[in-house]
């Protein structure tokens, strides 16, 4: 269903504005005539229900982008299941309930493509949700994100709240986490290939077999899709946000090495987990509403590498 929501002169709270997605949403909102509200950890701990309620009661935002989350790559997800489940449940429950209590007109919750069953038919449609077992390396994070979708649906059903959910595919871009233990694959490969080039190493190592397939979307495209959905979509069902660009981890490594300028050998490490074998989303629902991505993977990696060099190297 199409809805129409104007951001014009609205007070718009971006929860998670220091993260990769939240900061991209803040950048994107700069071209809307709205007032952007943010709150750092020093102001409000999003896991603290009383603090979140008090902040919402005082600031009274009109719209909310819920981009705050405990996130990480395959190893972090697998190593800290309690943090990924508890932190994300608390953050989303506190914000959604406070938004309802203070009469927020529209809220957009952001999830992840890992909500779908490990062996879901590809490309994964929205109706694949809860049709089979989850991928074990990230089921804790996935359960929390599924709860977030269901919270939005429940508040819509019981209270008529205009709360929607978007499910981005694997994201990358400026502001990403480049820590090798906790990052996702793309920032890890950029950092490893760069370090190998600088050190004159003959090899670069990738985790797992290199055969898993992943779909990647630049975070600025994701932010644009979020603003588009905020303005144009008002319904109970969540919406996939993907690029349709799928690539194997090995091919991705070759592409990153080419962009970074590392000419050595790529070595796989099968002792590390592969995770889900394939994770391509069907974004037909979003495309059907009239949105499409703009950033090609090669160009997106090149600009991300430049931002990595500016910030870290
Ligand atoms: O991006 P990633 O950590 O997360 O890993 P997932 C994707 C694939 O890249 C896996 C491989 O097959 C990894 O084994 N890989 C190869 C590497 N080298 C590396 C490396 O150096 N670092 C990392 N991190 N991976 C996450 C979920 O799954 O996706 C989250 O755990 C979330 O819950 C996120 O949904 C979007 O795509 O496997």
Short mmCIF file of C-alpha atoms and ligand atoms in Angstrom, two decimals:
data_model
loop_
_atom_site.label_atom_id
_atom_site.label_comp_id
_atom_site.label_asym_id
_atom_site.label_seq_id
_atom_site.Cartn_x
_atom_site.Cartn_y
_atom_site.Cartn_z
CA UNK A 1 0.00 0.00 0.00
CA UNK A 2 1.25 3.51 -0.78
CA UNK A 3 1.05 6.11 1.91
CA UNK A 4 2.28 9.66 1.73
CA UNK A 5 4.20 11.13 4.60
CA UNK A 6 5.91 14.50 4.41
CA UNK A 7 9.15 15.15 6.27
CA UNK A 8 8.76 18.88 5.65
CA UNK A 9 9.48 20.86 8.88
CA UNK A 10 9.23 17.63 10.92
CA UNK A 11 11.42 16.78 13.91
CA UNK A 12 13.14 13.60 12.77
CA UNK A 13 15.07 11.44 15.25
CA UNK A 14 17.82 9.25 13.81
CA UNK A 15 18.62 6.60 16.42
CA UNK A 16 22.15 5.29 15.83
CA UNK A 17 23.48 8.41 14.08
CA UNK A 18 27.11 7.50 14.80
CA UNK A 19 26.82 4.13 13.02
CA UNK A 20 27.33 3.50 9.31
CA UNK A 21 23.60 3.41 8.48
CA UNK A 22 22.48 6.15 10.86
CA UNK A 23 25.17 8.56 9.66
CA UNK A 24 24.18 7.86 6.03
CA UNK A 25 20.53 8.63 6.90
CA UNK A 26 21.62 11.90 8.55
CA UNK A 27 23.59 12.80 5.36
CA UNK A 28 20.56 11.96 3.21
CA UNK A 29 18.14 13.94 5.41
CA UNK A 30 20.27 17.08 4.98
CA UNK A 31 18.51 17.62 1.64
CA UNK A 32 15.04 17.38 3.21
CA UNK A 33 13.55 20.41 4.88
CA UNK A 34 13.37 18.78 8.31
CA UNK A 35 14.97 19.15 11.74
CA UNK A 36 17.33 16.25 12.49
CA UNK A 37 17.47 15.09 16.12
CA UNK A 38 20.28 12.90 17.43
CA UNK A 39 21.30 11.76 20.90
CA UNK A 40 24.73 10.35 21.74
CA UNK A 41 25.33 7.60 24.27
CA UNK A 42 26.25 10.23 26.86
CA UNK A 43 22.74 11.70 26.54
CA UNK A 44 20.67 8.51 26.36
CA UNK A 45 21.53 4.81 26.71
CA UNK A 46 19.03 3.20 24.32
CA UNK A 47 19.00 0.03 26.47
CA UNK A 48 17.69 2.08 29.41
CA UNK A 49 13.90 2.19 29.21
CA UNK A 50 13.49 5.13 31.62
CA UNK A 51 16.10 7.22 29.79
CA UNK A 52 14.48 6.55 26.40
CA UNK A 53 11.00 7.40 27.70
CA UNK A 54 12.24 10.63 29.27
CA UNK A 55 14.10 11.70 26.12
CA UNK A 56 11.08 11.06 23.86
CA UNK A 57 8.75 12.88 26.28
CA UNK A 58 11.05 15.92 26.31
CA UNK A 59 12.02 16.04 22.61
CA UNK A 60 8.75 14.83 21.03
CA UNK A 61 10.04 13.75 17.61
CA UNK A 62 7.49 13.51 14.77
CA UNK A 63 9.33 10.75 12.90
CA UNK A 64 11.96 8.15 13.85
CA UNK A 65 14.52 6.15 11.88
CA UNK A 66 15.49 3.22 14.13
CA UNK A 67 19.01 2.53 12.84
CA UNK A 68 20.58 1.88 16.25
CA UNK A 69 21.72 -1.70 16.76
CA UNK A 70 24.49 -3.93 18.01
CA UNK A 71 25.93 -5.17 14.70
CA UNK A 72 28.91 -7.17 13.51
CA UNK A 73 30.22 -9.73 11.07
CA UNK A 74 29.96 -13.49 11.17
CA UNK A 75 32.55 -14.01 13.95
CA UNK A 76 31.19 -11.31 16.27
CA UNK A 77 27.64 -12.66 15.83
CA UNK A 78 28.80 -16.17 16.63
CA UNK A 79 30.93 -15.13 19.63
CA UNK A 80 28.59 -12.73 21.46
CA UNK A 81 25.07 -14.22 21.09
CA UNK A 82 23.79 -12.74 24.36
CA UNK A 83 24.85 -9.20 23.41
CA UNK A 84 23.38 -9.48 19.92
CA UNK A 85 20.05 -10.74 21.27
CA UNK A 86 19.68 -8.68 24.46
CA UNK A 87 21.04 -5.33 23.24
CA UNK A 88 18.96 -5.37 20.08
CA UNK A 89 15.75 -6.45 21.84
CA UNK A 90 16.13 -3.69 24.43
CA UNK A 91 16.99 -0.94 21.93
CA UNK A 92 14.07 -1.66 19.61
CA UNK A 93 11.50 -2.36 22.34
CA UNK A 94 12.39 0.84 24.22
CA UNK A 95 12.30 3.06 21.14
CA UNK A 96 9.13 1.58 19.62
CA UNK A 97 7.20 1.77 22.90
CA UNK A 98 8.41 5.34 23.61
CA UNK A 99 7.49 6.37 20.05
CA UNK A 100 3.97 5.00 20.58
CA UNK A 101 3.58 6.70 23.98
CA UNK A 102 4.66 10.10 22.69
CA UNK A 103 2.56 9.96 19.52
CA UNK A 104 5.35 9.67 16.91
CA UNK A 105 3.58 9.96 13.53
CA UNK A 106 5.85 7.58 11.65
CA UNK A 107 8.68 5.20 12.57
CA UNK A 108 10.93 3.11 10.37
CA UNK A 109 12.68 0.10 11.89
CA UNK A 110 15.75 -1.35 10.16
CA UNK A 111 16.41 -5.09 10.19
CA UNK A 112 18.66 -7.37 8.18
CA UNK A 113 18.54 -10.02 5.45
CA UNK A 114 19.60 -12.63 8.03
CA UNK A 115 15.98 -12.74 9.30
CA UNK A 116 15.23 -15.24 6.52
CA UNK A 117 15.68 -19.02 6.87
CA UNK A 118 19.15 -20.33 6.01
CA UNK A 119 17.78 -22.36 3.11
CA UNK A 120 15.09 -19.90 1.97
CA UNK A 121 14.36 -20.05 -1.78
CA UNK A 122 16.53 -17.50 -3.62
CA UNK A 123 16.03 -14.65 -4.25
CA UNK A 124 14.34 -14.30 -0.86
CA UNK A 125 10.93 -12.69 -0.85
CA UNK A 126 9.36 -10.98 2.14
CA UNK A 127 6.97 -13.92 2.61
CA UNK A 128 9.90 -16.31 3.30
CA UNK A 129 9.99 -14.95 6.88
CA UNK A 130 9.43 -17.65 9.53
CA UNK A 131 9.21 -20.51 7.04
CA UNK A 132 12.29 -22.45 8.23
CA UNK A 133 15.33 -22.65 10.58
CA UNK A 134 17.74 -19.71 10.73
CA UNK A 135 21.49 -19.65 9.97
CA UNK A 136 23.11 -20.69 13.31
CA UNK A 137 25.99 -18.14 13.20
CA UNK A 138 23.54 -15.24 13.41
CA UNK A 139 20.27 -16.62 14.73
CA UNK A 140 20.47 -14.46 17.88
CA UNK A 141 20.69 -11.24 15.90
CA UNK A 142 18.03 -12.53 13.49
CA UNK A 143 15.59 -13.36 16.33
CA UNK A 144 16.01 -9.82 17.71
CA UNK A 145 15.40 -8.31 14.27
CA UNK A 146 12.34 -10.51 13.69
CA UNK A 147 11.02 -9.29 17.06
CA UNK A 148 11.50 -5.71 15.83
CA UNK A 149 9.44 -6.37 12.69
CA UNK A 150 6.74 -7.98 14.81
CA UNK A 151 6.74 -5.07 17.29
CA UNK A 152 6.05 -2.66 14.42
CA UNK A 153 3.27 -4.90 13.11
CA UNK A 154 1.79 -5.36 16.60
CA UNK A 155 1.69 -1.63 17.38
CA UNK A 156 0.10 -1.02 13.96
CA UNK A 157 -2.51 -3.73 14.60
CA UNK A 158 -3.32 -2.83 18.21
CA UNK A 159 -2.78 0.95 18.23
CA UNK A 160 -2.90 1.99 14.57
CA UNK A 161 0.71 3.28 14.75
CA UNK A 162 2.30 3.98 11.36
CA UNK A 163 5.43 1.92 12.08
CA UNK A 164 7.17 0.26 9.12
CA UNK A 165 10.19 -2.03 8.64
CA UNK A 166 12.92 -2.17 6.00
CA UNK A 167 15.29 -5.14 5.63
CA UNK A 168 18.62 -4.11 4.07
CA UNK A 169 20.90 -6.67 2.49
CA UNK A 170 24.67 -6.74 3.38
CA UNK A 171 25.68 -3.07 3.53
CA UNK A 172 29.06 -1.36 3.11
CA UNK A 173 30.40 2.15 2.73
CA UNK A 174 32.05 5.03 4.57
CA UNK A 175 31.84 4.87 8.35
CA UNK A 176 32.04 1.07 8.35
CA UNK A 177 33.78 -0.92 11.09
CA UNK A 178 37.24 -1.98 9.87
CA UNK A 179 38.18 -4.02 12.98
CA UNK A 180 39.16 -7.46 11.68
CA UNK A 181 37.58 -9.41 14.54
CA UNK A 182 34.17 -7.75 14.51
CA UNK A 183 33.70 -6.35 10.99
CA UNK A 184 31.73 -7.59 8.02
CA UNK A 185 33.54 -9.07 5.04
CA UNK A 186 33.94 -6.01 2.80
CA UNK A 187 35.70 -3.68 5.25
CA UNK A 188 37.81 -6.66 6.38
CA UNK A 189 38.93 -7.38 2.81
CA UNK A 190 39.74 -3.70 2.16
CA UNK A 191 41.87 -3.56 5.28
CA UNK A 192 43.60 -6.91 4.66
CA UNK A 193 44.37 -6.20 1.00
CA UNK A 194 45.70 -2.74 1.88
CA UNK A 195 47.87 -4.11 4.71
CA UNK A 196 49.23 -6.86 2.44
CA UNK A 197 50.06 -4.30 -0.28
CA UNK A 198 51.82 -1.96 2.14
CA UNK A 199 53.77 -4.83 3.79
CA UNK A 200 54.73 -6.36 0.42
CA UNK A 201 53.14 -9.68 1.43
CA UNK A 202 52.67 -12.39 -1.18
CA UNK A 203 49.24 -13.55 0.08
CA UNK A 204 45.98 -12.27 1.53
CA UNK A 205 43.72 -14.56 3.54
CA UNK A 206 39.93 -14.88 3.33
CA UNK A 207 37.82 -16.70 5.88
CA UNK A 208 35.90 -19.82 4.89
CA UNK A 209 35.91 -21.42 1.45
CA UNK A 210 35.26 -18.26 -0.55
CA UNK A 211 32.24 -19.91 -2.18
CA UNK A 212 29.35 -18.20 -0.27
CA UNK A 213 27.35 -15.73 -2.31
CA UNK A 214 26.42 -12.33 -0.92
CA UNK A 215 24.51 -9.32 -2.19
CA UNK A 216 25.97 -5.89 -1.38
CA UNK A 217 24.33 -2.47 -1.23
CA UNK A 218 26.10 0.84 -0.66
CA UNK A 219 24.92 2.49 2.56
CA UNK A 220 24.04 5.75 0.73
CA UNK A 221 21.65 3.77 -1.49
CA UNK A 222 20.21 2.18 1.67
CA UNK A 223 19.69 5.60 3.29
CA UNK A 224 17.97 6.85 0.15
CA UNK A 225 15.66 3.81 0.19
CA UNK A 226 14.86 4.42 3.87
CA UNK A 227 13.82 8.03 3.22
CA UNK A 228 11.84 6.87 0.18
CA UNK A 229 9.96 4.27 2.25
CA UNK A 230 9.37 6.73 5.09
CA UNK A 231 7.63 9.02 2.61
CA UNK A 232 5.87 6.46 0.43
CA UNK A 233 5.11 3.27 2.32
CA UNK A 234 2.65 2.65 5.16
CA UNK A 235 1.80 -0.98 5.66
CA UNK A 236 2.32 -3.92 8.00
CA UNK A 237 4.62 -6.01 5.79
CA UNK A 238 8.38 -5.39 5.91
CA UNK A 239 10.20 -4.37 2.71
CA UNK A 240 13.48 -5.80 1.37
CA UNK A 241 16.18 -3.26 0.48
CA UNK A 242 18.72 -4.79 -1.90
CA UNK A 243 20.79 -4.10 -5.00
CA UNK A 244 20.25 -7.41 -6.80
CA UNK A 245 24.08 -7.48 -7.23
CA UNK A 246 25.32 -10.87 -6.07
CA UNK A 247 28.94 -12.00 -5.94
CA UNK A 248 30.94 -14.87 -4.40
CA UNK A 249 33.34 -14.03 -1.57
CA UNK A 250 36.26 -15.14 -3.77
CA UNK A 251 35.19 -12.90 -6.66
CA UNK A 252 34.64 -10.07 -4.20
CA UNK A 253 38.18 -10.57 -2.86
CA UNK A 254 39.58 -10.38 -6.41
CA UNK A 255 37.64 -7.16 -7.02
CA UNK A 256 38.84 -5.58 -3.75
CA UNK A 257 42.46 -6.61 -4.46
CA UNK A 258 42.22 -5.04 -7.92
CA UNK A 259 40.82 -1.76 -6.54
CA UNK A 260 43.35 -1.63 -3.70
CA UNK A 261 46.23 -2.62 -6.00
CA UNK A 262 47.32 -5.83 -4.28
CA UNK A 263 48.62 -8.33 -6.83
CA UNK A 264 49.50 -11.31 -4.62
CA UNK A 265 47.71 -14.61 -4.09
CA UNK A 266 44.35 -15.13 -2.37
CA UNK A 267 44.38 -17.92 0.23
CA UNK A 268 41.23 -19.37 1.80
CA UNK A 269 40.94 -20.41 5.47
CA UNK A 270 38.30 -23.18 5.67
CA UNK A 271 38.69 -23.34 9.48
CA UNK A 272 36.58 -20.14 9.61
CA UNK A 273 32.78 -20.32 9.09
CA UNK A 274 31.14 -19.69 5.71
CA UNK A 275 27.78 -18.85 7.22
CA UNK A 276 24.74 -19.03 5.01
CA UNK A 277 25.59 -20.30 1.49
CA UNK A 278 23.57 -17.68 -0.38
CA UNK A 279 21.72 -14.54 0.69
CA UNK A 280 20.15 -12.72 -2.25
CA UNK A 281 17.00 -10.74 -1.62
CA UNK A 282 14.08 -10.20 -3.93
CA UNK A 283 13.62 -6.42 -3.81
CA UNK A 284 10.74 -6.43 -6.28
CA UNK A 285 8.36 -4.88 -3.73
CA UNK A 286 10.61 -1.82 -3.27
CA UNK A 287 11.39 -1.52 -6.99
CA UNK A 288 7.65 -1.76 -7.67
CA UNK A 289 7.09 1.28 -5.44
CA UNK A 290 9.45 3.25 -7.69
CA UNK A 291 12.88 3.20 -5.98
CA UNK A 292 16.13 1.89 -7.46
CA UNK A 293 19.78 1.78 -6.36
CA UNK A 294 22.33 4.10 -7.99
CA UNK A 295 25.80 2.98 -6.84
CA UNK A 296 27.65 0.17 -8.68
CA UNK A 297 29.63 -2.21 -6.47
CA UNK A 298 32.99 -1.36 -8.08
CA UNK A 299 32.46 2.40 -7.65
CA UNK A 300 31.17 1.94 -4.11
CA UNK A 301 34.21 -0.11 -3.08
CA UNK A 302 36.56 2.48 -4.63
CA UNK A 303 35.01 5.35 -2.63
CA UNK A 304 34.93 3.21 0.52
CA UNK A 305 38.66 2.45 0.05
CA UNK A 306 39.34 6.19 -0.25
CA UNK A 307 37.43 6.86 2.98
CA UNK A 308 39.40 4.05 4.67
CA UNK A 309 42.68 5.64 3.54
CA UNK A 310 41.58 9.05 4.79
CA UNK A 311 40.51 7.73 8.17
CA UNK A 312 42.86 4.86 9.00
CA UNK A 313 45.88 4.52 6.76
O1 LIG B 1 30.10 -10.15 6.16
P1 LIG B 1 30.12 -11.37 7.00
O2 LIG B 1 30.91 -11.30 8.25
O3 LIG B 1 28.66 -11.77 7.41
O4 LIG B 1 30.73 -12.58 6.14
P2 LIG B 1 27.44 -12.68 6.87
C1 LIG B 1 30.31 -12.87 4.84
C2 LIG B 1 31.14 -13.99 4.27
O5 LIG B 1 32.47 -13.51 4.04
C3 LIG B 1 31.27 -15.24 5.15
C4 LIG B 1 33.41 -14.45 4.55
O6 LIG B 1 31.23 -16.38 4.33
C5 LIG B 1 32.68 -15.08 5.73
O7 LIG B 1 33.28 -16.29 6.12
N1 LIG B 1 34.68 -13.79 4.87
C6 LIG B 1 35.86 -13.99 4.25
C7 LIG B 1 34.90 -12.89 5.86
N2 LIG B 1 36.84 -13.28 4.80
C8 LIG B 1 36.26 -12.58 5.83
C9 LIG B 1 36.79 -11.66 6.79
O8 LIG B 1 37.97 -11.34 6.83
N3 LIG B 1 35.88 -11.12 7.66
C10 LIG B 1 34.54 -11.44 7.64
N4 LIG B 1 33.72 -10.87 8.52
N5 LIG B 1 34.04 -12.35 6.76
C11 LIG B 1 26.30 -11.32 8.70
C12 LIG B 1 25.52 -11.66 9.95
O9 LIG B 1 26.44 -12.51 8.05
O10 LIG B 1 25.61 -10.44 7.84
C13 LIG B 1 24.85 -10.51 10.54
O11 LIG B 1 26.37 -12.32 10.84
C14 LIG B 1 24.25 -9.54 9.54
O12 LIG B 1 23.85 -11.01 11.38
C15 LIG B 1 25.16 -9.28 8.38
O13 LIG B 1 23.04 -10.04 9.07
C16 LIG B 1 24.51 -8.43 7.31
O14 LIG B 1 26.87 -12.15 5.60
O15 LIG B 1 27.82 -14.12 6.84
#
